[in-house]
mmCIF file of C-alpha atoms in Angstrom:
data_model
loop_
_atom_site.group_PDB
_atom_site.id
_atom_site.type_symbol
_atom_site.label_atom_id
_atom_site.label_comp_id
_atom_site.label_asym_id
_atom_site.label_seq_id
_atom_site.Cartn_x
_atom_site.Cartn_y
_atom_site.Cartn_z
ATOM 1 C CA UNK C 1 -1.928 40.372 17.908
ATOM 2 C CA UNK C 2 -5.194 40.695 16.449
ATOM 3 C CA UNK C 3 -7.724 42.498 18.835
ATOM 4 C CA UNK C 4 -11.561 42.000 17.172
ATOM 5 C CA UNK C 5 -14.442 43.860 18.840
ATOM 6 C CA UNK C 6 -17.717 41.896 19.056
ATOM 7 C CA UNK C 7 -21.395 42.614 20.571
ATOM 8 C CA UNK C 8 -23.889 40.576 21.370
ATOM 9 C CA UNK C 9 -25.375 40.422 18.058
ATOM 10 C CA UNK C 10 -21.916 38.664 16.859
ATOM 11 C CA UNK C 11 -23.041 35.659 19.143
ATOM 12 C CA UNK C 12 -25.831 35.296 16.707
ATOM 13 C CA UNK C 13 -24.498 35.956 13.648
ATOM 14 C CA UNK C 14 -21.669 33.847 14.264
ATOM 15 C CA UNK C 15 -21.302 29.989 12.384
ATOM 16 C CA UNK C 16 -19.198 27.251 12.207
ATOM 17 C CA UNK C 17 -18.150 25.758 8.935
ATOM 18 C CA UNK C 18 -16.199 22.407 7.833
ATOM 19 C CA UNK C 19 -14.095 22.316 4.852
ATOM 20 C CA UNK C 20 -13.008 19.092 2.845
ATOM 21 C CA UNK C 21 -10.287 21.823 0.623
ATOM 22 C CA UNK C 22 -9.242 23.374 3.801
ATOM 23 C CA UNK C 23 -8.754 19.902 5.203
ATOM 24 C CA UNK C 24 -6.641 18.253 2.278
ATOM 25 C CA UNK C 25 -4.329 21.422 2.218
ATOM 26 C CA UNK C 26 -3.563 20.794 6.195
ATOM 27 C CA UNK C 27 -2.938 17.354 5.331
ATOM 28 C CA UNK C 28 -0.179 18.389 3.001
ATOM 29 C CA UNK C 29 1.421 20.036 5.674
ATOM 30 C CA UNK C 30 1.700 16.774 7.958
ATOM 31 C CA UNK C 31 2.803 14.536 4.285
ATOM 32 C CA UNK C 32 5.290 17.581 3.541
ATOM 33 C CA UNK C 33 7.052 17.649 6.783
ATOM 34 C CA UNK C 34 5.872 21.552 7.166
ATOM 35 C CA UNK C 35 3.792 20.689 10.501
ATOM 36 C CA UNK C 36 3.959 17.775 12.926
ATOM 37 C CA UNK C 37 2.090 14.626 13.022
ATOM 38 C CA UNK C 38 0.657 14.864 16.233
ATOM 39 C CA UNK C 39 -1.493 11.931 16.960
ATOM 40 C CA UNK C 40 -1.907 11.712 12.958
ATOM 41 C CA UNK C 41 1.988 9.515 13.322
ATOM 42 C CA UNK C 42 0.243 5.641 12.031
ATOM 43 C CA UNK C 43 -1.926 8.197 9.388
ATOM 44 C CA UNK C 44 1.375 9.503 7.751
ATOM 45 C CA UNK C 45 3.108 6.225 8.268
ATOM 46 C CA UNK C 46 0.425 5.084 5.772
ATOM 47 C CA UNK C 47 0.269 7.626 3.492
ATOM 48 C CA UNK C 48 3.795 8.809 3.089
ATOM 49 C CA UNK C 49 5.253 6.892 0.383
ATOM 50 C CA UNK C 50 2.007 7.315 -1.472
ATOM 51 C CA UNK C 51 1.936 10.735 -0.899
ATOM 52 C CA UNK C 52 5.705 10.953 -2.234
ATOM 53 C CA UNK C 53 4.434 9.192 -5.555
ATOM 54 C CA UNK C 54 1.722 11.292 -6.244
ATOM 55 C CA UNK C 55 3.768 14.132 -5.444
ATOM 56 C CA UNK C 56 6.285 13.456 -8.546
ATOM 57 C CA UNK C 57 3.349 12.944 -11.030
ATOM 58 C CA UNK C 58 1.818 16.497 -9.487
ATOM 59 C CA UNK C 59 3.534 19.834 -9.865
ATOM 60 C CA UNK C 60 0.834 21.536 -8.298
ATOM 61 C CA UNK C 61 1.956 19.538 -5.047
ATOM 62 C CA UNK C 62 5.422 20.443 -5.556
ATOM 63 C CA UNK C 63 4.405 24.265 -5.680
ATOM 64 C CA UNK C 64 1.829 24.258 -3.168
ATOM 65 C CA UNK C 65 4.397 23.979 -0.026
ATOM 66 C CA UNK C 66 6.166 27.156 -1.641
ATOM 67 C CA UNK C 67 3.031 29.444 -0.968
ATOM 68 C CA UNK C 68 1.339 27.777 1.857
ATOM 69 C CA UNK C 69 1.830 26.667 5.837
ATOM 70 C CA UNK C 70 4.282 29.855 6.099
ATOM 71 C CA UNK C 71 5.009 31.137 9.442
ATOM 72 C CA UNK C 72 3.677 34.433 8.862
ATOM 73 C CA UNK C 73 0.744 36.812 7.323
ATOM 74 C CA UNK C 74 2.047 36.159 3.831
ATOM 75 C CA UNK C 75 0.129 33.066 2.823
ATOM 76 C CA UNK C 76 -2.406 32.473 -0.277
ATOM 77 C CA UNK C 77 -6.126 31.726 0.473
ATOM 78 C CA UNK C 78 -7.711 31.602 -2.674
ATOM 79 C CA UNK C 79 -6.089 27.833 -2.497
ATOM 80 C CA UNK C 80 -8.285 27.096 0.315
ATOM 81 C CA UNK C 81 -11.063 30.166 0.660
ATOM 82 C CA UNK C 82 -13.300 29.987 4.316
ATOM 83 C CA UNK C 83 -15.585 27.477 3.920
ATOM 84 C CA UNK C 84 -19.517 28.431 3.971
ATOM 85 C CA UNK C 85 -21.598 25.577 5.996
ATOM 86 C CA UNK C 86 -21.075 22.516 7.959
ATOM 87 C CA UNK C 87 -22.423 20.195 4.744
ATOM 88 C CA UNK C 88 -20.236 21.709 1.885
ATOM 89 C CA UNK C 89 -18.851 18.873 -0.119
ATOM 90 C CA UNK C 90 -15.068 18.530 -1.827
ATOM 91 C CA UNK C 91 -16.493 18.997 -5.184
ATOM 92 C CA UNK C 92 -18.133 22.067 -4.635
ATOM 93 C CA UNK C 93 -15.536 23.788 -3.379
ATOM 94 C CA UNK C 94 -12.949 22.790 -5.953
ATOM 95 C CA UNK C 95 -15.280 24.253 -8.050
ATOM 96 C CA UNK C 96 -15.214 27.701 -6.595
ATOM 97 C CA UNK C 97 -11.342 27.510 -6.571
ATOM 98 C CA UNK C 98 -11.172 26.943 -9.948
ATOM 99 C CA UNK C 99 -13.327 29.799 -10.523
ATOM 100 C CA UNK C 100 -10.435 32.201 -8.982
ATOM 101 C CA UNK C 101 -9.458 35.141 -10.900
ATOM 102 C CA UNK C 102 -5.921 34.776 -12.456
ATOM 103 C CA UNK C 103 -5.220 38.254 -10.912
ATOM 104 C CA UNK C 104 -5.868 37.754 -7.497
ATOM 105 C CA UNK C 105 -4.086 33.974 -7.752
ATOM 106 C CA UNK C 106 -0.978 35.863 -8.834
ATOM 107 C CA UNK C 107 -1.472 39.271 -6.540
ATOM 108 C CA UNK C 108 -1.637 36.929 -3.349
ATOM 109 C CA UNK C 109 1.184 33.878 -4.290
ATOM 110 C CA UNK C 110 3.560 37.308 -5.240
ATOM 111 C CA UNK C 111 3.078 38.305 -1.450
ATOM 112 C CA UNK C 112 3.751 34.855 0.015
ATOM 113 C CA UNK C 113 6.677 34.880 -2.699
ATOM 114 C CA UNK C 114 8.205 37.869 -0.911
ATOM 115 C CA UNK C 115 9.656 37.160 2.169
ATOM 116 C CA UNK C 116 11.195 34.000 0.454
ATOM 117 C CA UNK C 117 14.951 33.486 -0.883
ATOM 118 C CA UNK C 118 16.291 30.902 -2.957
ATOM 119 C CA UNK C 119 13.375 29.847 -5.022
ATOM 120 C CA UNK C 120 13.741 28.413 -8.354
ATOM 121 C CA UNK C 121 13.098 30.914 -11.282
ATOM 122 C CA UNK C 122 11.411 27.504 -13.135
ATOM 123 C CA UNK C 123 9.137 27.288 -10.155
ATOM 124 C CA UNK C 124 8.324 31.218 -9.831
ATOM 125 C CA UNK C 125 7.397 31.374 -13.712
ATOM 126 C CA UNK C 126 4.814 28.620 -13.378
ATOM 127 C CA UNK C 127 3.462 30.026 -9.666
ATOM 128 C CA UNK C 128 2.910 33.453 -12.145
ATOM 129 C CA UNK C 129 1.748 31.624 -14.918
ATOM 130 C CA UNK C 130 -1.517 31.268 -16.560
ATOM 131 C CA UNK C 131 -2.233 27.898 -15.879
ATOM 132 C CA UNK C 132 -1.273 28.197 -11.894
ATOM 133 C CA UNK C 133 -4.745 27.956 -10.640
ATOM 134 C CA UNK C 134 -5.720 24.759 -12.875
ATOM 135 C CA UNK C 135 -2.164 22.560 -11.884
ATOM 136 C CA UNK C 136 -2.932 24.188 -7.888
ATOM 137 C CA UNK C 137 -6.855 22.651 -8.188
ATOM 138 C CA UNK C 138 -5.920 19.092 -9.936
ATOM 139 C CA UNK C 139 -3.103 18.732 -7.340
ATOM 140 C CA UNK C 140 -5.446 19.554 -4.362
ATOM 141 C CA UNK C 141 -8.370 16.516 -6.710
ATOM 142 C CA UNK C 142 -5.234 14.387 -6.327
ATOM 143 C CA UNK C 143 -5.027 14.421 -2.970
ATOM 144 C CA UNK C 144 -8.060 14.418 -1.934
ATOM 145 C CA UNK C 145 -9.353 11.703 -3.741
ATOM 146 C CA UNK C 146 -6.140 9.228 -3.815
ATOM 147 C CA UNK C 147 -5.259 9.567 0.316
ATOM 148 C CA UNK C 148 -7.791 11.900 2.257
ATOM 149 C CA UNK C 149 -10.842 10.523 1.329
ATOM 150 C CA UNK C 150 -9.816 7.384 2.936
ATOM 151 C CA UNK C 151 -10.313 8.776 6.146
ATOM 152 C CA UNK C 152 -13.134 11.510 5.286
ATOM 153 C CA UNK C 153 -15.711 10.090 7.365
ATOM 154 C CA UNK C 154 -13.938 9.769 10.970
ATOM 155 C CA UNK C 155 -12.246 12.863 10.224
ATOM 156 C CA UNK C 156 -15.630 14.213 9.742
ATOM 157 C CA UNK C 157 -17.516 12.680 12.408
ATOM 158 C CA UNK C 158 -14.520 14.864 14.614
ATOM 159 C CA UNK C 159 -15.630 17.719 12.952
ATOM 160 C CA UNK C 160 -18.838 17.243 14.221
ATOM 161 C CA UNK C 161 -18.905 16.561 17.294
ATOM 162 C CA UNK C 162 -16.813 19.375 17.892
ATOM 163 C CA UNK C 163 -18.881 21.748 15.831
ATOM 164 C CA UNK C 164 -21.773 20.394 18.045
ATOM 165 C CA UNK C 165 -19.718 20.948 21.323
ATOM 166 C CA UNK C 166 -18.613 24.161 20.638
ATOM 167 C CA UNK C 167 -21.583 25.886 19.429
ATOM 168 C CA UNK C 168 -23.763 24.776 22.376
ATOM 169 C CA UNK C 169 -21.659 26.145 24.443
ATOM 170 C CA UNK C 170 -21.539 29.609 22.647
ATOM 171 C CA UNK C 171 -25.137 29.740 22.480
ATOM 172 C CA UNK C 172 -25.918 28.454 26.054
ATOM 173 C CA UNK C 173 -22.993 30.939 28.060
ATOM 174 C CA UNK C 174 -21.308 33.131 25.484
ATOM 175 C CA UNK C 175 -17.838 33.560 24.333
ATOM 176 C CA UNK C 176 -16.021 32.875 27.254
ATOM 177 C CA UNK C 177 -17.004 29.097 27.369
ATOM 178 C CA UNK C 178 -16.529 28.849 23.425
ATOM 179 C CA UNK C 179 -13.172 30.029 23.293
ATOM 180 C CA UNK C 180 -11.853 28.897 27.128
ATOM 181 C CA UNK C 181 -10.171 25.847 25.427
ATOM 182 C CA UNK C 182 -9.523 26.607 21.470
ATOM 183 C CA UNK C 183 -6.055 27.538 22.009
ATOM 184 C CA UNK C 184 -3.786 29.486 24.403
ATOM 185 C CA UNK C 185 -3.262 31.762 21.753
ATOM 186 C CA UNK C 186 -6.833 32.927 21.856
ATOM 187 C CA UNK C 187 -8.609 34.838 24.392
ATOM 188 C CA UNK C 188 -11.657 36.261 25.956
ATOM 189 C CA UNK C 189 -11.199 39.587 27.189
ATOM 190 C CA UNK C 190 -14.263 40.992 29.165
ATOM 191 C CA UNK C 191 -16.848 42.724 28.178
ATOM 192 C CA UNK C 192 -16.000 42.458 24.380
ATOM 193 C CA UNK C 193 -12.565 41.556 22.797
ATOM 194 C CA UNK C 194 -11.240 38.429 21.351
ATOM 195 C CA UNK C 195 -7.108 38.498 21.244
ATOM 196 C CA UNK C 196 -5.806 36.121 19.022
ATOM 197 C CA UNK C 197 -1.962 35.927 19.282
ATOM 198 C CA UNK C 198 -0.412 36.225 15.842
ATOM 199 C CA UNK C 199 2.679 37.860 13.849
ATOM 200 C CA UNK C 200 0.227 40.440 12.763
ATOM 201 C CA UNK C 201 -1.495 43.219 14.331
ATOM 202 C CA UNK C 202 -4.766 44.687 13.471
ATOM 203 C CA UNK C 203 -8.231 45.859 15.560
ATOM 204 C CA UNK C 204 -10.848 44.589 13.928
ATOM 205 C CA UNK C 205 -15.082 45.357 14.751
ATOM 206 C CA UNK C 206 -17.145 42.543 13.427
ATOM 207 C CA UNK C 207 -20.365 45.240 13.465
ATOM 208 C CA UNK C 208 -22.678 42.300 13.959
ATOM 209 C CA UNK C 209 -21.494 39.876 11.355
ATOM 210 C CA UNK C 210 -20.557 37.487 13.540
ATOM 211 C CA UNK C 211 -17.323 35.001 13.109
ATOM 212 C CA UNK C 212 -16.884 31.767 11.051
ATOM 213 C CA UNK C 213 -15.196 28.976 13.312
ATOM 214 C CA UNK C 214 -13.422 26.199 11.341
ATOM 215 C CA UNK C 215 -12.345 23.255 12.771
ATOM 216 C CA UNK C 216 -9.490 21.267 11.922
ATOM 217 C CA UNK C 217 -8.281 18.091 12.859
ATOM 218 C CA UNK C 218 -4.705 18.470 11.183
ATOM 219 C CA UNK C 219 -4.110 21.548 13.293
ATOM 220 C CA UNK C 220 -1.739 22.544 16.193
ATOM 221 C CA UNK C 221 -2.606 26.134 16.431
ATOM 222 C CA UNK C 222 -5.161 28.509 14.775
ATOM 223 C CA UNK C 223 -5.267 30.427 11.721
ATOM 224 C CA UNK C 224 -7.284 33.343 10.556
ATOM 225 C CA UNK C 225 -8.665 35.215 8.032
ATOM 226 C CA UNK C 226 -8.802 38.446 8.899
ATOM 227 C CA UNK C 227 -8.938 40.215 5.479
ATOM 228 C CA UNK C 228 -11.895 42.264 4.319
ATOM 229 C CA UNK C 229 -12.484 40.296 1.170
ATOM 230 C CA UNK C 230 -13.366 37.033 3.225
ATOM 231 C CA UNK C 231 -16.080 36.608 6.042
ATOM 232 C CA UNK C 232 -13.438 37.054 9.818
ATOM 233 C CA UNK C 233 -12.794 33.417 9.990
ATOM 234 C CA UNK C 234 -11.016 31.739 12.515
ATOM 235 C CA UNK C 235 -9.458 27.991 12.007
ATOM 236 C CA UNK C 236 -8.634 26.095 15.498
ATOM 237 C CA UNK C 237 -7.588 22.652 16.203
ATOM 238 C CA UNK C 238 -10.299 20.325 17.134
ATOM 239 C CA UNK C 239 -10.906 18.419 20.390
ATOM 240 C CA UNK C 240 -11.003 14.277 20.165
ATOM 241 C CA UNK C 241 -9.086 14.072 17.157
ATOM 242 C CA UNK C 242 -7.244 10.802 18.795
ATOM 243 C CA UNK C 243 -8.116 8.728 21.984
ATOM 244 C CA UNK C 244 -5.466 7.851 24.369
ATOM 245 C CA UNK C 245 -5.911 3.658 24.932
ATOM 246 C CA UNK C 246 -2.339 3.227 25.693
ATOM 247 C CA UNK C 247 -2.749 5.438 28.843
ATOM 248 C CA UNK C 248 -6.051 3.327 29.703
ATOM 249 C CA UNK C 249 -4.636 -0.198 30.211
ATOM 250 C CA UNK C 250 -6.749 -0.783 33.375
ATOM 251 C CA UNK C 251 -10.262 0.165 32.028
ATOM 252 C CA UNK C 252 -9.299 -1.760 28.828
ATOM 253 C CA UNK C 253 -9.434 -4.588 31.085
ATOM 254 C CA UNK C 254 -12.062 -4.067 33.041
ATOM 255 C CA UNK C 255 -14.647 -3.006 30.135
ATOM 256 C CA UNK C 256 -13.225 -4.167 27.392
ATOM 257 C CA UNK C 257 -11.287 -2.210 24.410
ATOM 258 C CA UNK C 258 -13.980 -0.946 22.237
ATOM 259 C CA UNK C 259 -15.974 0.603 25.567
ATOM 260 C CA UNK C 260 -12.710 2.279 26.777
ATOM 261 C CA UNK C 261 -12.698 3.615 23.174
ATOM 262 C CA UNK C 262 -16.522 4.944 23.693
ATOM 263 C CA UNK C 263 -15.790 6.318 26.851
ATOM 264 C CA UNK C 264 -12.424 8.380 25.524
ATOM 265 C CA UNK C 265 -14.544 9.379 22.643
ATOM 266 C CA UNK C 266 -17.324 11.126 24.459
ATOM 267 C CA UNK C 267 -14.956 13.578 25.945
ATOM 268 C CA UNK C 268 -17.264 15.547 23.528
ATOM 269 C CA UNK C 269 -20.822 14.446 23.123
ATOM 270 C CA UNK C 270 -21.759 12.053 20.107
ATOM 271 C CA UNK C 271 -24.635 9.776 18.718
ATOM 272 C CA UNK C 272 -24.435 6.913 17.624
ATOM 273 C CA UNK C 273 -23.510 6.845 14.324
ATOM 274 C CA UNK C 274 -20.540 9.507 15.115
ATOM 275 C CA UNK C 275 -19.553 6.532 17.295
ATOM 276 C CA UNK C 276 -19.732 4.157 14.756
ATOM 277 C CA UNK C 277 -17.617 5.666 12.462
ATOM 278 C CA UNK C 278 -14.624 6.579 14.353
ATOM 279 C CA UNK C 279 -14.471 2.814 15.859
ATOM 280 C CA UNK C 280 -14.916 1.696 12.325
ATOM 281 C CA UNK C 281 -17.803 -0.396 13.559
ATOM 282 C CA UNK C 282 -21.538 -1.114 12.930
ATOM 283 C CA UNK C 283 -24.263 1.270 14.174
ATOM 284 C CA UNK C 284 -25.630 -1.859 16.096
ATOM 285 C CA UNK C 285 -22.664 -3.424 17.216
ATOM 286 C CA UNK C 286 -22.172 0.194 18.604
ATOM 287 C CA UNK C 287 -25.213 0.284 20.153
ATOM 288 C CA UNK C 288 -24.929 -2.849 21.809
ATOM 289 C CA UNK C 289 -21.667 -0.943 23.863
ATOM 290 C CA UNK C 290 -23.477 2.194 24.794
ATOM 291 C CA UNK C 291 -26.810 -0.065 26.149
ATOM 292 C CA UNK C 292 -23.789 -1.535 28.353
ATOM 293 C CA UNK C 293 -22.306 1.002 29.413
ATOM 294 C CA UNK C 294 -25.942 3.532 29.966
ATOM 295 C CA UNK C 295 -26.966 0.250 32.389
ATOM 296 C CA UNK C 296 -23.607 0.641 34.047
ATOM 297 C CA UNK C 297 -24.473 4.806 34.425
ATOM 298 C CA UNK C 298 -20.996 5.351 32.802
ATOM 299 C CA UNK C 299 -23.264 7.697 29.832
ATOM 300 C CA UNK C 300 -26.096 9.253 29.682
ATOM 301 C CA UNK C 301 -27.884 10.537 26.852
ATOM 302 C CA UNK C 302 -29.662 13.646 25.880
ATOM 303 C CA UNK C 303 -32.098 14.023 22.501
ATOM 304 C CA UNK C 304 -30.742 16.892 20.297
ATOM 305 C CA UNK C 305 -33.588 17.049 17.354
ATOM 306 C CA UNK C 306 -33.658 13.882 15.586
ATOM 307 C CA UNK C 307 -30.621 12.275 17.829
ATOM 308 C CA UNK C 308 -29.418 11.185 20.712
ATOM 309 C CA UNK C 309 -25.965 12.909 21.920
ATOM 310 C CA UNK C 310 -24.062 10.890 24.256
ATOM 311 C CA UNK C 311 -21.816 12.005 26.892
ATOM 312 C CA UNK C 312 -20.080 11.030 29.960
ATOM 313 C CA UNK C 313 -21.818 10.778 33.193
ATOM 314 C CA UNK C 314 -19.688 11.333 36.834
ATOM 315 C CA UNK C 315 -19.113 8.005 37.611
ATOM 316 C CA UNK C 316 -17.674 7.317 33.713
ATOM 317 C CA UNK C 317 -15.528 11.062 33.976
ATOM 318 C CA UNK C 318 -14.332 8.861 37.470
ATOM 319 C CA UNK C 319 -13.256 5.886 35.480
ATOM 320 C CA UNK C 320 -11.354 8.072 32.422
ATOM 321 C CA UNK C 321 -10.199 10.405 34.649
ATOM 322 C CA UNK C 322 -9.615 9.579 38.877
ATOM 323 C CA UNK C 323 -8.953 12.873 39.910
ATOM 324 C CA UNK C 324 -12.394 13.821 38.981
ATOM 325 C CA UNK C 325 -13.164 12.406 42.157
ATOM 326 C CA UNK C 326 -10.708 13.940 44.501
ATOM 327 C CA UNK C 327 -11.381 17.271 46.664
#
């Protein structure tokens, strides 16, 4: 268990960050088989067999899975470094991958290496080779631009919206509210400590520089990076990443499918455009649905700078949720 100290100032200094790299890595995990699909099974479905084919013209994909998504401290991170703002794009930060030094590649894939039996001397010289971080970075391009980038933008509009959830609630009543749903494995202990259940075991004081938050929408548990050479980051599994229609058959009926899908959505707030994106539908034909369902006092919305955020009122919690309702 990691144990980190924080202040008040560390509310302050603290950010939240998206990453595109970070992002197509998870994804490997789900197209590898290393993690479950979650509510990502009609994504992989998809994308398998066209994963598998890119795979064999790849080696970097055949490697990566040999030094990441281990159960245990001994992963790489210079494959995926913590990500430094909300607007980074895919290109810059293959960039800054590439720009690894050889030394460190090979100092941190030796450590994942370790703990691990059975792997093939071929495989091991090219991992400690010179050319690792190159055939790593044009595997990761691969990816990203042949199968992720496909569904960049509603992934990202998730990202958002919980990045916009999340940090309100940090700034508006502190730690306890930001972290009370990220994960059972992470906790808020009064009147300073944030326990974060993991294999390793470490007390940390962040001293004021605050924590990075990542979210992720391939994740089913958090990660962290906890070393001294990276900002304290801490990755966590993002909220909406799939809406439950089955479940809804009723309000399907009575409001129609793509209203049921607004309501579902806005278990975080959203605008508009959010909206639009992870329906896959126009920013007017969008609009047109939340007018509805504002006259019907199932939303409400709130301006937020330049936009309007959207959430649920009582009467729409009622209609997603009944036992909203009961004593």
């Amino acid at each position: 268990m990691y144990r980190l100290e924080v202040s008040p100032q560390d509310i302050v200094a603290s950010r939240f960050a998206i990453s595109p790299l970070m992002e197509t890595m998870h994804c490997q995990f789900v197209l590898d088989g290393q993690h479950p699909p979650g509510p990502h099974r009609q994504w992989l479905a998809r994308w398998r067999e066209p994963y598998l084919r890119l795979r064999e013209h790849h080696l970097g994909l055949r490697l990566a899975p040999l030094i990441t998504g281990l159960r245990g401290p001994n992963n790489v991170d210079f494959l995926a470094p913590p990500p430094i703002g909300v607007a980074v794009g895919f290109d810059e930060e293959i960039a800054a991958m590439r720009r690894v030094p050889l030394e460190q590649a090979h100092q941190e894939i030796e450590e994942a290496l370790a703990p691990r039996r059975g792997i093939d001397p071929g495989l091991r010289r090219v991992l400690l080779g010179p050319d690792v971080v190159e055939l790593l970075a044009q595997a990761m391009e691969a990816l990203w631009r042949e199968i992720l980038s496909t569904a960049w933008p509603r992934f990202q509009a998730v990202l958002q919206r919980d990045i916009v959830h999340r940090a309100g609630q940090l700034a508006a009543y502190g730690w306890a509210a930001a972290l009370g749903d990220l994960s059972e494995h992470v906790r808020w202990v009064p009147p300073g400590r944030i326990e974060i259940d993991m294999r390793s075991d470490g007390d940390i004081r962040l001293d004021g520089r605050g924590l990075l938050l990542v979210p992720t929408v391939f994740g089913f548990d958090v990660g962290a990076y906890l070393e001294e050479a990276w900002p304290y980051a801490l990755v966590y599994p993002a909220r909406g990443v799939a809406a439950d229609l089955p479940s809804h058959h009723d309000l399907t009926g009575l409001i129609g499918r793509s209203r049921t899908r607004i309501l579902l959505e806005l278990a975080s707030p959203a605008t508009t455009t959010q909206l639009a994106v992870l329906l896959e539908q126009s920013p007017g034909t969008v609009g047109e649905h939340i007018a509805a369902l504002r006259g019907a006092g199932l939303i409400s919305g709130a301006r937020s700078g330049r936009h309007v955020l959207y959430s649920r009122t009582l009467l729409g919690e009622a209609l997603v949720s009944p036992s909203t309702l009961q004593p």
